[in-house]
Every structure is written in C-alpha cells, then in structure tokens.
PDB file of C-alpha atoms in Angstrom:
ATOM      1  CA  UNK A  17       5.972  34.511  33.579  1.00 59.00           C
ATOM      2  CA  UNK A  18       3.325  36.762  33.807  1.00 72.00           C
ATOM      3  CA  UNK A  19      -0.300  35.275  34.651  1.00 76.00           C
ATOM      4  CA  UNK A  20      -2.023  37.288  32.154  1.00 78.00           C
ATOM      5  CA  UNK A  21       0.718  36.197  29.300  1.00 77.00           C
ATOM      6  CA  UNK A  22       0.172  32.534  30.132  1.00 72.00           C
ATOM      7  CA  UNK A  23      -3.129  32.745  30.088  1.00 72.00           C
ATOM      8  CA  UNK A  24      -3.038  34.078  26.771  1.00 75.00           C
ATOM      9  CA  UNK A  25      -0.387  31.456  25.218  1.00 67.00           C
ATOM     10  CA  UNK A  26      -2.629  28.813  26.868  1.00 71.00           C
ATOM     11  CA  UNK A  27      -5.643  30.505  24.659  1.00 70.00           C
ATOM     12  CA  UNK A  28      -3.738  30.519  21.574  1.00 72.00           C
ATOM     13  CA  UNK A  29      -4.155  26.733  21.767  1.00 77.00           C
ATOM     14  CA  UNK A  30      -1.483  23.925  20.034  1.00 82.00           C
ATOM     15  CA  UNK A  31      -0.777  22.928  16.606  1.00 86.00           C
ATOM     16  CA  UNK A  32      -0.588  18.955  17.138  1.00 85.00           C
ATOM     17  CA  UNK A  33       0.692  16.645  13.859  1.00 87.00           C
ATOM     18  CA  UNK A  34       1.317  12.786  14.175  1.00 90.00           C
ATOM     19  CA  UNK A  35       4.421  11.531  14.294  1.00 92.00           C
ATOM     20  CA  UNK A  36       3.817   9.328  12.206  1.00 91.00           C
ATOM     21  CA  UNK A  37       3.975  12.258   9.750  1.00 94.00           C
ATOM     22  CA  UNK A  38       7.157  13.884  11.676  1.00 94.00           C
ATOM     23  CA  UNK A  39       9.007  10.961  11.316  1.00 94.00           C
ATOM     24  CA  UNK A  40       8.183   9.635   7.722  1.00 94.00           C
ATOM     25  CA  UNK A  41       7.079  13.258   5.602  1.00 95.00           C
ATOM     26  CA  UNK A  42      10.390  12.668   3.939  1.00 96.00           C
ATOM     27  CA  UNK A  43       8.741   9.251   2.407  1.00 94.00           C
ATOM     28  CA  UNK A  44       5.623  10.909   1.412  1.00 95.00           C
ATOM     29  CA  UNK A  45       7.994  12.547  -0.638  1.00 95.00           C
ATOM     30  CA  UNK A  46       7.816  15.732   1.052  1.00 96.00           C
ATOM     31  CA  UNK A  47      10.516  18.146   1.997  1.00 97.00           C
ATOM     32  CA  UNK A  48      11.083  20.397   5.188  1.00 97.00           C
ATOM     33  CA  UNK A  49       9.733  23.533   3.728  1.00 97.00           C
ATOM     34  CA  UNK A  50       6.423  22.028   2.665  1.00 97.00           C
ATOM     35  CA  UNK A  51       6.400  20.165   6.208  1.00 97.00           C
ATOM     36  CA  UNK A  52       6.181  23.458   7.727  1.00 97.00           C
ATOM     37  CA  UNK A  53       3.846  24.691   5.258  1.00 97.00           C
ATOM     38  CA  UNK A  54       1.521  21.559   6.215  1.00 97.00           C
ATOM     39  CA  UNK A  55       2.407  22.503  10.123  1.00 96.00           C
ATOM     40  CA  UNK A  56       1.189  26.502   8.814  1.00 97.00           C
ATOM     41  CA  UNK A  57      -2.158  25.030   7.105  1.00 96.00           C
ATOM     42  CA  UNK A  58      -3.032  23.263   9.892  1.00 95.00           C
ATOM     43  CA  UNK A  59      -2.566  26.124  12.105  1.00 95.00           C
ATOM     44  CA  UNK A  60      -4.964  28.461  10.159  1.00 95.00           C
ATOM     45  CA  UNK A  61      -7.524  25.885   9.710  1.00 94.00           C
ATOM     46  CA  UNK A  62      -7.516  25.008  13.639  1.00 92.00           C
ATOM     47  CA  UNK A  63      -8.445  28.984  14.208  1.00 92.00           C
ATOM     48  CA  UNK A  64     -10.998  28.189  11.427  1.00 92.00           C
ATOM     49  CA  UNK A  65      -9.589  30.225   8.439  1.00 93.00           C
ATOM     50  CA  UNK A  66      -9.545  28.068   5.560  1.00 93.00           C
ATOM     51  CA  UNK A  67      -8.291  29.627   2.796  1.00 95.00           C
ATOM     52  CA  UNK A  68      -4.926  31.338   4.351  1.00 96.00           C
ATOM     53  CA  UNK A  69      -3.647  33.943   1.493  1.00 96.00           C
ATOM     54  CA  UNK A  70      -0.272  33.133   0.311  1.00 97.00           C
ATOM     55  CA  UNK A  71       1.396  36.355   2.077  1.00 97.00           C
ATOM     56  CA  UNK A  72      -0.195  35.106   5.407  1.00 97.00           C
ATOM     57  CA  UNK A  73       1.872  31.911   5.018  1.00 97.00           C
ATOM     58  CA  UNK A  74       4.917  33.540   4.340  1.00 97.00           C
ATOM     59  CA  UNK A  75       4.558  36.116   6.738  1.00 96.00           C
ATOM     60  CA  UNK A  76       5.252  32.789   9.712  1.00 96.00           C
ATOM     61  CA  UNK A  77       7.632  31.971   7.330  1.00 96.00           C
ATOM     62  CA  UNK A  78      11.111  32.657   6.283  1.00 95.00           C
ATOM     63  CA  UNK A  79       9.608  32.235   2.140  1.00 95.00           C
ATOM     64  CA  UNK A  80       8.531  35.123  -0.279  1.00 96.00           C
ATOM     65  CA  UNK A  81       5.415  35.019  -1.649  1.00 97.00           C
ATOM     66  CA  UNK A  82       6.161  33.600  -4.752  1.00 97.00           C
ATOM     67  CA  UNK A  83       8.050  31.180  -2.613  1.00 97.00           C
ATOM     68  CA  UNK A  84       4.816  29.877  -0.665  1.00 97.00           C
ATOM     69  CA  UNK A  85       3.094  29.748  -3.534  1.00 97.00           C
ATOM     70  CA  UNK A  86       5.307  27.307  -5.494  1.00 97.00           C
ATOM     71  CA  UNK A  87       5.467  24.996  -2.024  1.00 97.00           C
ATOM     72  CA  UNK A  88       1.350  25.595  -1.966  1.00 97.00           C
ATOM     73  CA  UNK A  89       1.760  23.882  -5.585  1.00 97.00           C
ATOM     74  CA  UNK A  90       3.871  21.480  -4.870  1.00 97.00           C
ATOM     75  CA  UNK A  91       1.712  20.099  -2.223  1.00 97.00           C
ATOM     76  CA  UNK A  92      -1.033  19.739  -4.606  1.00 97.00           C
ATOM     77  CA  UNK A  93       1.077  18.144  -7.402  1.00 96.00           C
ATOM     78  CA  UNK A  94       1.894  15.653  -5.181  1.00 96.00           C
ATOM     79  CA  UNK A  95      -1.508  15.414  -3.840  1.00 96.00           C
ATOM     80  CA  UNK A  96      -0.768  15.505  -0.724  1.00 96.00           C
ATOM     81  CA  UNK A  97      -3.296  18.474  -0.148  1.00 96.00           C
ATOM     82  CA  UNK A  98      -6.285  19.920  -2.219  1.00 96.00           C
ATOM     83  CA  UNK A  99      -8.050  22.874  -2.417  1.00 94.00           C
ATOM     84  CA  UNK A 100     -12.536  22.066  -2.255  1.00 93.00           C
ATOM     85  CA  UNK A 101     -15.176  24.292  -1.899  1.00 88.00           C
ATOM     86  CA  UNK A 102     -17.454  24.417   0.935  1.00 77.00           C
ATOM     87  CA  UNK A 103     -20.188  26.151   1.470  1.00 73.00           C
ATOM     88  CA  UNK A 104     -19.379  29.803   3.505  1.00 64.00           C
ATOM     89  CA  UNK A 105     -21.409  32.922   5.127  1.00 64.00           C
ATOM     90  CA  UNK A 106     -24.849  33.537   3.220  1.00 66.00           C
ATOM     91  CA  UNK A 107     -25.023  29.731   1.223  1.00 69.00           C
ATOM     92  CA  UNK A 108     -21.890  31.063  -0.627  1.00 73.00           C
ATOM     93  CA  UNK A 109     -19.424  28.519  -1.337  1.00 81.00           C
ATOM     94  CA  UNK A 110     -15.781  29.398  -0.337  1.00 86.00           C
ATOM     95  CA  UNK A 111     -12.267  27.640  -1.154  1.00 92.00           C
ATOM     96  CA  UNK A 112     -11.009  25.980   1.380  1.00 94.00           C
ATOM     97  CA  UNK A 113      -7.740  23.753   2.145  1.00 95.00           C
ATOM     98  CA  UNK A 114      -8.258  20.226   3.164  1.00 96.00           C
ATOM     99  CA  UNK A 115      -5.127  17.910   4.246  1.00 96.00           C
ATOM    100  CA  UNK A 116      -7.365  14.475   3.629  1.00 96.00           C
ATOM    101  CA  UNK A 117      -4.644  14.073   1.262  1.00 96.00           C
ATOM    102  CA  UNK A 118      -2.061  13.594   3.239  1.00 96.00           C
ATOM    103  CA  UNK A 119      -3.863  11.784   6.058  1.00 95.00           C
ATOM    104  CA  UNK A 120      -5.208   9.349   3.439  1.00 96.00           C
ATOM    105  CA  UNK A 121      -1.689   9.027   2.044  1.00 95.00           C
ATOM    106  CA  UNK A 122      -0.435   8.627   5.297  1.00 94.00           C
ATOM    107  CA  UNK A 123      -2.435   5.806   6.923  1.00 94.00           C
ATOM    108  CA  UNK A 124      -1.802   3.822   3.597  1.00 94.00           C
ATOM    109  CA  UNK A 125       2.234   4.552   4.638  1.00 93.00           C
ATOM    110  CA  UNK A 126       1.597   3.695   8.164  1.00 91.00           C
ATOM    111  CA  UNK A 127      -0.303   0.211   7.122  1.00 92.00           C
ATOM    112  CA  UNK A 128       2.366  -0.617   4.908  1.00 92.00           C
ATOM    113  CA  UNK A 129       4.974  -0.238   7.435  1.00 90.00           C
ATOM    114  CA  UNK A 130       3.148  -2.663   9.774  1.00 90.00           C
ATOM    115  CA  UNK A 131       2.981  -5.367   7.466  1.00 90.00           C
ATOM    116  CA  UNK A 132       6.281  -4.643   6.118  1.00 89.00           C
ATOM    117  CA  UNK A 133       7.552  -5.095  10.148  1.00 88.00           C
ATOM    118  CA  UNK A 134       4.947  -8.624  10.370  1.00 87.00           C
ATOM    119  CA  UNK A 135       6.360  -9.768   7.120  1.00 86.00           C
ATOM    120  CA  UNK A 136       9.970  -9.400   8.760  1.00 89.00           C
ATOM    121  CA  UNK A 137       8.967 -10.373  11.869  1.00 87.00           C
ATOM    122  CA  UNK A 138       7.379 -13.725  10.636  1.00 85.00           C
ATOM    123  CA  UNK A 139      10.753 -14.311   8.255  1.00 87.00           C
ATOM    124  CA  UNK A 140      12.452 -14.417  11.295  1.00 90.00           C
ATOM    125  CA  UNK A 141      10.661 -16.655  12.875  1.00 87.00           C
ATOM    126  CA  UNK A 142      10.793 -19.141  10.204  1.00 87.00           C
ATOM    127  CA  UNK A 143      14.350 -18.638  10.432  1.00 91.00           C
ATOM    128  CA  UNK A 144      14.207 -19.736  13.349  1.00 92.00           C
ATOM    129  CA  UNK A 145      12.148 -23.047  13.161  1.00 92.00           C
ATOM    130  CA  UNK A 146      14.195 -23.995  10.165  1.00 92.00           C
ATOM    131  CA  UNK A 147      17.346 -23.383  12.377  1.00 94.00           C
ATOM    132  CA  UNK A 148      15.317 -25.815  15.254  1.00 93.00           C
ATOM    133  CA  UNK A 149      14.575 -28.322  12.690  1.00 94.00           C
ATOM    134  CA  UNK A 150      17.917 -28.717  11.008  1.00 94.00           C
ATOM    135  CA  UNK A 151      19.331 -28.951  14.793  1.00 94.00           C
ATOM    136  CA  UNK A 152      17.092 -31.881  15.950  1.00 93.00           C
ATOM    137  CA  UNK A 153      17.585 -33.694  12.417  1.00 92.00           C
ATOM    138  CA  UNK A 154      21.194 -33.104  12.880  1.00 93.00           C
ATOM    139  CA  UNK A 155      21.822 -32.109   8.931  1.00 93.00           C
ATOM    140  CA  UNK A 156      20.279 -29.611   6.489  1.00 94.00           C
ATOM    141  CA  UNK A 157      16.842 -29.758   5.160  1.00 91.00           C
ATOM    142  CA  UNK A 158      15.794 -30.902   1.794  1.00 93.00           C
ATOM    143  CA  UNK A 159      14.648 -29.003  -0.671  1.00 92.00           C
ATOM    144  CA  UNK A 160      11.541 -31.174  -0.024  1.00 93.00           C
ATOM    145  CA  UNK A 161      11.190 -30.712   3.588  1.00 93.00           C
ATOM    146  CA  UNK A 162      11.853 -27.075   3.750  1.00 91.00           C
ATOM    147  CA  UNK A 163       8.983 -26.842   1.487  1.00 92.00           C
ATOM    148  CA  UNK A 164       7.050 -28.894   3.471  1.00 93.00           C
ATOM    149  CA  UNK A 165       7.771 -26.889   6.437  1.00 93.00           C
ATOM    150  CA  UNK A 166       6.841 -24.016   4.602  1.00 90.00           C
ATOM    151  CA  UNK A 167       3.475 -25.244   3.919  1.00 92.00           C
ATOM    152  CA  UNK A 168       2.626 -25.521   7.374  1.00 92.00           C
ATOM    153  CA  UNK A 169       2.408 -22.143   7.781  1.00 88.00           C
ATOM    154  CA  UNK A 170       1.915 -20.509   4.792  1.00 86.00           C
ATOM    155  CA  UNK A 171      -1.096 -22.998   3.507  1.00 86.00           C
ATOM    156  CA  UNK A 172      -1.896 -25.191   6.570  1.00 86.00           C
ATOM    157  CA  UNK A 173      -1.620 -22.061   8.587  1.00 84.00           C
ATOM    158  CA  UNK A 174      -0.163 -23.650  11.553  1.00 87.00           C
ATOM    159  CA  UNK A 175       1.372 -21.497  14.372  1.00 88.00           C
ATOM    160  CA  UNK A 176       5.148 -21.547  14.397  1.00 90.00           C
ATOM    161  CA  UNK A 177       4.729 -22.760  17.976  1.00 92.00           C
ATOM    162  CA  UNK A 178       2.549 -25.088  17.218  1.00 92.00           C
ATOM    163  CA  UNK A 179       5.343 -26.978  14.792  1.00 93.00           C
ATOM    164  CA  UNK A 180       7.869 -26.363  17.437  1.00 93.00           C
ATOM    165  CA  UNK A 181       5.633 -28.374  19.747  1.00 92.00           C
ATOM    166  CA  UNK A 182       4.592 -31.284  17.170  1.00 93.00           C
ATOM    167  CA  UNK A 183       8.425 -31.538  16.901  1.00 94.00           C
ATOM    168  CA  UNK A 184       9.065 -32.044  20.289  1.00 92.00           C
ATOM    169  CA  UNK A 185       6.954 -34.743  20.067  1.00 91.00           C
ATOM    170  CA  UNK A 186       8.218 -36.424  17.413  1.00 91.00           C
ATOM    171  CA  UNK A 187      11.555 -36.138  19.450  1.00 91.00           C
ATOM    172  CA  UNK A 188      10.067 -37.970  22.486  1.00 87.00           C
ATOM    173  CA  UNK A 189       8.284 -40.028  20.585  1.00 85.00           C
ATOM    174  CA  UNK A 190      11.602 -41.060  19.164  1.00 88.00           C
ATOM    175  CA  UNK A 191       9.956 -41.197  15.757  1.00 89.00           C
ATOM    176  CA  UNK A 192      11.682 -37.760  14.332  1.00 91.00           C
ATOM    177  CA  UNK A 193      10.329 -37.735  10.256  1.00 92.00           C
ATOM    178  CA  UNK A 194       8.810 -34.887   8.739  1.00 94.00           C
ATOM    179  CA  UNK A 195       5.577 -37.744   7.779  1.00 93.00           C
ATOM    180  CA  UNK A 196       5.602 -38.769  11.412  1.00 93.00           C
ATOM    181  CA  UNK A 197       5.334 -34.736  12.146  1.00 94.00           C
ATOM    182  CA  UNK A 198       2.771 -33.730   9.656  1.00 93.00           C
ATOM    183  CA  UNK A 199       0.682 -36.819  10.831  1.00 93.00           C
ATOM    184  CA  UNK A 200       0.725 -35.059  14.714  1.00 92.00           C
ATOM    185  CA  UNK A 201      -0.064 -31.652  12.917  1.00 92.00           C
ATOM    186  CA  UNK A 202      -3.230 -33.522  11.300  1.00 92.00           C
ATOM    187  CA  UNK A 203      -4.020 -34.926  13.864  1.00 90.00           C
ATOM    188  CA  UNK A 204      -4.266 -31.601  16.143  1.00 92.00           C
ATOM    189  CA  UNK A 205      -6.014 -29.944  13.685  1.00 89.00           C
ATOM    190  CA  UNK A 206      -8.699 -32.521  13.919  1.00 90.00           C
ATOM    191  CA  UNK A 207      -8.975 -31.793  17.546  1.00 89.00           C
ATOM    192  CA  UNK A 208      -8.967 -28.649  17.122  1.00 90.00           C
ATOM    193  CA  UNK A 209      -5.863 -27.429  18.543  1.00 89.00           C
ATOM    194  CA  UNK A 210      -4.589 -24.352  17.440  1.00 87.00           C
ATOM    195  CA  UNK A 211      -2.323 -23.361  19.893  1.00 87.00           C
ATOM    196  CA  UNK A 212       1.041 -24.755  21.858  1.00 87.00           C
ATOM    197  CA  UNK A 213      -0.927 -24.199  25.352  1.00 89.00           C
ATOM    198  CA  UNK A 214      -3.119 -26.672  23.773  1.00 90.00           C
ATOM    199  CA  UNK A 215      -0.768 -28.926  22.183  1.00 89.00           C
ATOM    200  CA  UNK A 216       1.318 -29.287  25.431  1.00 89.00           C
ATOM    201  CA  UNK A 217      -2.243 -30.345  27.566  1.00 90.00           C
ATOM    202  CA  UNK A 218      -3.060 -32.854  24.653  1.00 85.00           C
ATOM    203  CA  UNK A 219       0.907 -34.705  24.878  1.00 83.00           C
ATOM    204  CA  UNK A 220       0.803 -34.354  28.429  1.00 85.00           C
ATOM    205  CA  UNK A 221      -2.712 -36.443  28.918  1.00 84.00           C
ATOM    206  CA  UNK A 222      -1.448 -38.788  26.137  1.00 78.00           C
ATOM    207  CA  UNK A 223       1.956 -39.792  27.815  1.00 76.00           C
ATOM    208  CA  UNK A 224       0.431 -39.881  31.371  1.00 78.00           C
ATOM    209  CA  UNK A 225      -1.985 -42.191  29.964  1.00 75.00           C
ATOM    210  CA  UNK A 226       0.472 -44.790  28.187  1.00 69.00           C
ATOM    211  CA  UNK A 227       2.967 -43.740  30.816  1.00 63.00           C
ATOM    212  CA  UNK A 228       5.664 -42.021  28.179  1.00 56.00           C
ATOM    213  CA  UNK A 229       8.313 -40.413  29.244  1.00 54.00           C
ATOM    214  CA  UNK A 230       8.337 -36.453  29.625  1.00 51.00           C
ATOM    215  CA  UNK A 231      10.158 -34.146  27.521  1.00 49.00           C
ATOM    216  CA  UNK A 232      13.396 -32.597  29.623  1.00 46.00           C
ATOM    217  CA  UNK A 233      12.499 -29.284  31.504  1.00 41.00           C
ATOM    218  CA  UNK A 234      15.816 -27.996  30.246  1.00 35.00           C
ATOM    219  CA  UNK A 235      15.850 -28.243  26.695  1.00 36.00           C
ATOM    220  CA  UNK A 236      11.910 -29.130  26.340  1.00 44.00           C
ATOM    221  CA  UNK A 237      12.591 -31.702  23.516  1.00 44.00           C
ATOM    222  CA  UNK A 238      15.842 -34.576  23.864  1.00 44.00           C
ATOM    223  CA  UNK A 239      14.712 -37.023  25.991  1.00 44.00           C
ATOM    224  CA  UNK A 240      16.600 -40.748  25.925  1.00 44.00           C
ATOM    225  CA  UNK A 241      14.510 -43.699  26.593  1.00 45.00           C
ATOM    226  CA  UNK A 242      15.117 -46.224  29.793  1.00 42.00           C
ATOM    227  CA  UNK A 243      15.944 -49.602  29.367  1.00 38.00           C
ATOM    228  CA  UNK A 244      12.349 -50.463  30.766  1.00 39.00           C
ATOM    229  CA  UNK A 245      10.084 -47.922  28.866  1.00 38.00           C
ATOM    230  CA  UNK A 246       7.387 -48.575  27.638  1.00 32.00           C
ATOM    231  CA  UNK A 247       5.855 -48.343  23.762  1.00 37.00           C
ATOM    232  CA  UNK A 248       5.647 -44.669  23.012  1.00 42.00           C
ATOM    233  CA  UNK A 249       2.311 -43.450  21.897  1.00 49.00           C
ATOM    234  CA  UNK A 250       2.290 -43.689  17.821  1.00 54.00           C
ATOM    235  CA  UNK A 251       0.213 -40.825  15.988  1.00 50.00           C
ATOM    236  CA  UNK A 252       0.242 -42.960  13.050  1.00 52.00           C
ATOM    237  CA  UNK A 253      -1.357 -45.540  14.539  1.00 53.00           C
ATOM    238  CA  UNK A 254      -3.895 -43.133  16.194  1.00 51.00           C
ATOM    239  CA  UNK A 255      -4.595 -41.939  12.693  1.00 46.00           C
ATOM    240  CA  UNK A 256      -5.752 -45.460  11.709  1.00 45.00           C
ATOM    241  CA  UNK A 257      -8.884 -46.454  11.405  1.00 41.00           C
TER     242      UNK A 257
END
C-alpha cells in the first residue's frame, strides 16, 4: 500500500465500541440497523460533528432518509440515545447527540450480568457443600439441617470453605453433628477466623497440642482412630465456661 494512503487511513482515526455492547445490543433491545446507526453516531461525534443530518447517516448507509430517521426515533423511544443542547460557536446553543443513554443502560446490563454469574456461581457452590455434607453424613439432609447450612452463609456469612473445613473437623474429631459443627463455626468466629488458611493453622496447633490425629492427605477429612489415641479435642467443651 501506498505510504501516503496509509498515512491517511491512519489519520482518519478508529471508531472503537465495547463489546460489551457488540455482544449484548440485542438485549438492550436494539436491532442491527440501529447498532450501526449507534456505530454511525459515534463516528460523527469522534470528528466532532454533533448533530449529523439524517441524509449524512444514510449516505454510510444502505437506509433512505426516511429510513434513518425512523431508526434515529427509535433510538430515542427506547432511550437509548437523546438529543441535548450545548452551547455552540458565538454562546449559541446547538443540538447535539449524546449516547449517555446507552452507556448508562449498558453498565446497568453489564452489572446485572455479574451478579447474575456470582449468584450462579455461589448456587453451585452450595451445591456442592450440600453434596459434601450428605456424603460424610452418609444420608440426605433434613429439612432442618439444610436450613441450617444455609444460614451459615447466607446470615452467618461464613465462607463455603470455611464450613468445608469445620466439617473436616468434626470428621476427625469423630463427633460429626451439625450442633457439634456450628459450635466449631462459633467458635472461629470468636477468634476471628475468617478464612480456611486460618482454620487449617488453628486445627493444626490444636491437635499437635493434645496430640490428635491428622486428617488424611488424600481425602483431607476420614481419618479412623488407633486403638491407643488419645481424647480428641472437644469444641464443646472449649465453649464452656
């Protein structure tokens, strides 16, 4: 390609549009013809004219005029643009397109779509600590105890991990009851342990210090006690007094 010709298609600059926007106009409700329309209007005001007539839309475009003008409408019904005045050459105000709209309209999309995915996300993981829980019990929950569990993290706000690990202790502890469980949960949250890092340092200074048994490296919870172990460590007796 010619220097000069590159030089001028590099000057002509780049329209740029999120993806976000790309990939979800169609749930803003919009349709291909006002997505390019959107792609036009941002073009225009980039090279700083602001109020594009209709026939220079349509001239980029495959529409009529009448045809740009009812997608120019359309846009604004939906309120996905708007039309303001701003003040022009000589103090004189001037109409100008704005997409705030859209962008507005779009971050709300974009925020809902995260919590939509966390919401998912943290279903899943519940999933999977009731699955855990029904595994180690060796039957379903109850009706009570799922709710129970539930209320760990929905009102307690314990980490998920954090109830995997204050099972695994009830498992070595060979004391496996959702009381026994909630008691370890208190009890963390009184030392202010918030995480499983934590959780795992607090067990593992406990048991070295009454000499429990460890938890097995393969499975991290079943662990079956000797002949000549000792008393575990009891978190309901720590809780006393």
């Amino acid at each position: 390609m010619d220097n000069k010709i590159m030089q001028k298609w590099l000057e002509a600059g780049y329209v740029t549009l999120p993806h976000v926007l790309v990939e979800n106009y169609a749930k803003l409700g919009m349709d291909e013809q006002e997505l390019v329309v959107v792609l036009q209007l941002q073009s225009f005001l980039e090279k700083q004219i602001y109020f594009p007539s209709m026939e220079d839309i349509a001239k980029r475009m495959t529409l009529s005029t009448e045809q740009a003008f009812r997608v120019i409408q359309a846009l604004v019904t939906k309120r996905l643009i708007a039309i303001k005045q701003q003040e022009g050459t000589a103090q004189v105000l001037a109409e100008s397109y704005t997409l705030e709209p859209l962008w507005e309209k779009l971050m709300l999309l974009f925020e809902n779509m995260h919590e939509e995915q966390r919401v998912v996300s943290q279903q899943h993981v519940q999933i999977s600590l009731y699955s855990q829980f029904e595994q180690e019990f060796g039957r379903p929950l109850s009706p009570m105890e799922a709710e129970m569990l539930s209320a760990w993290i929905d009102q307690d706000c314990n980490n998920p991990e954090l109830i995997r690990e204050a099972l695994k202790e009830a498992v070595i502890s060979q004391k496996l009851s959702f009381r026994y469980i909630d008691r370890i949960l208190l009890n963390w949250n009184r030392q202010n342990i918030k995480t499983a890092e934590q959780a795992r340092a607090a067990s593992a200074a406990f048991h070295e210090q009454v000499g429990t048994p460890n938890a097995d490296k393969t499975t991290g919870i079943r662990v079956k006690k000797s002949e000549n172990s000792i008393p575990l460590y009891d978190w309901l007796d720590k809780r006393k007094g």
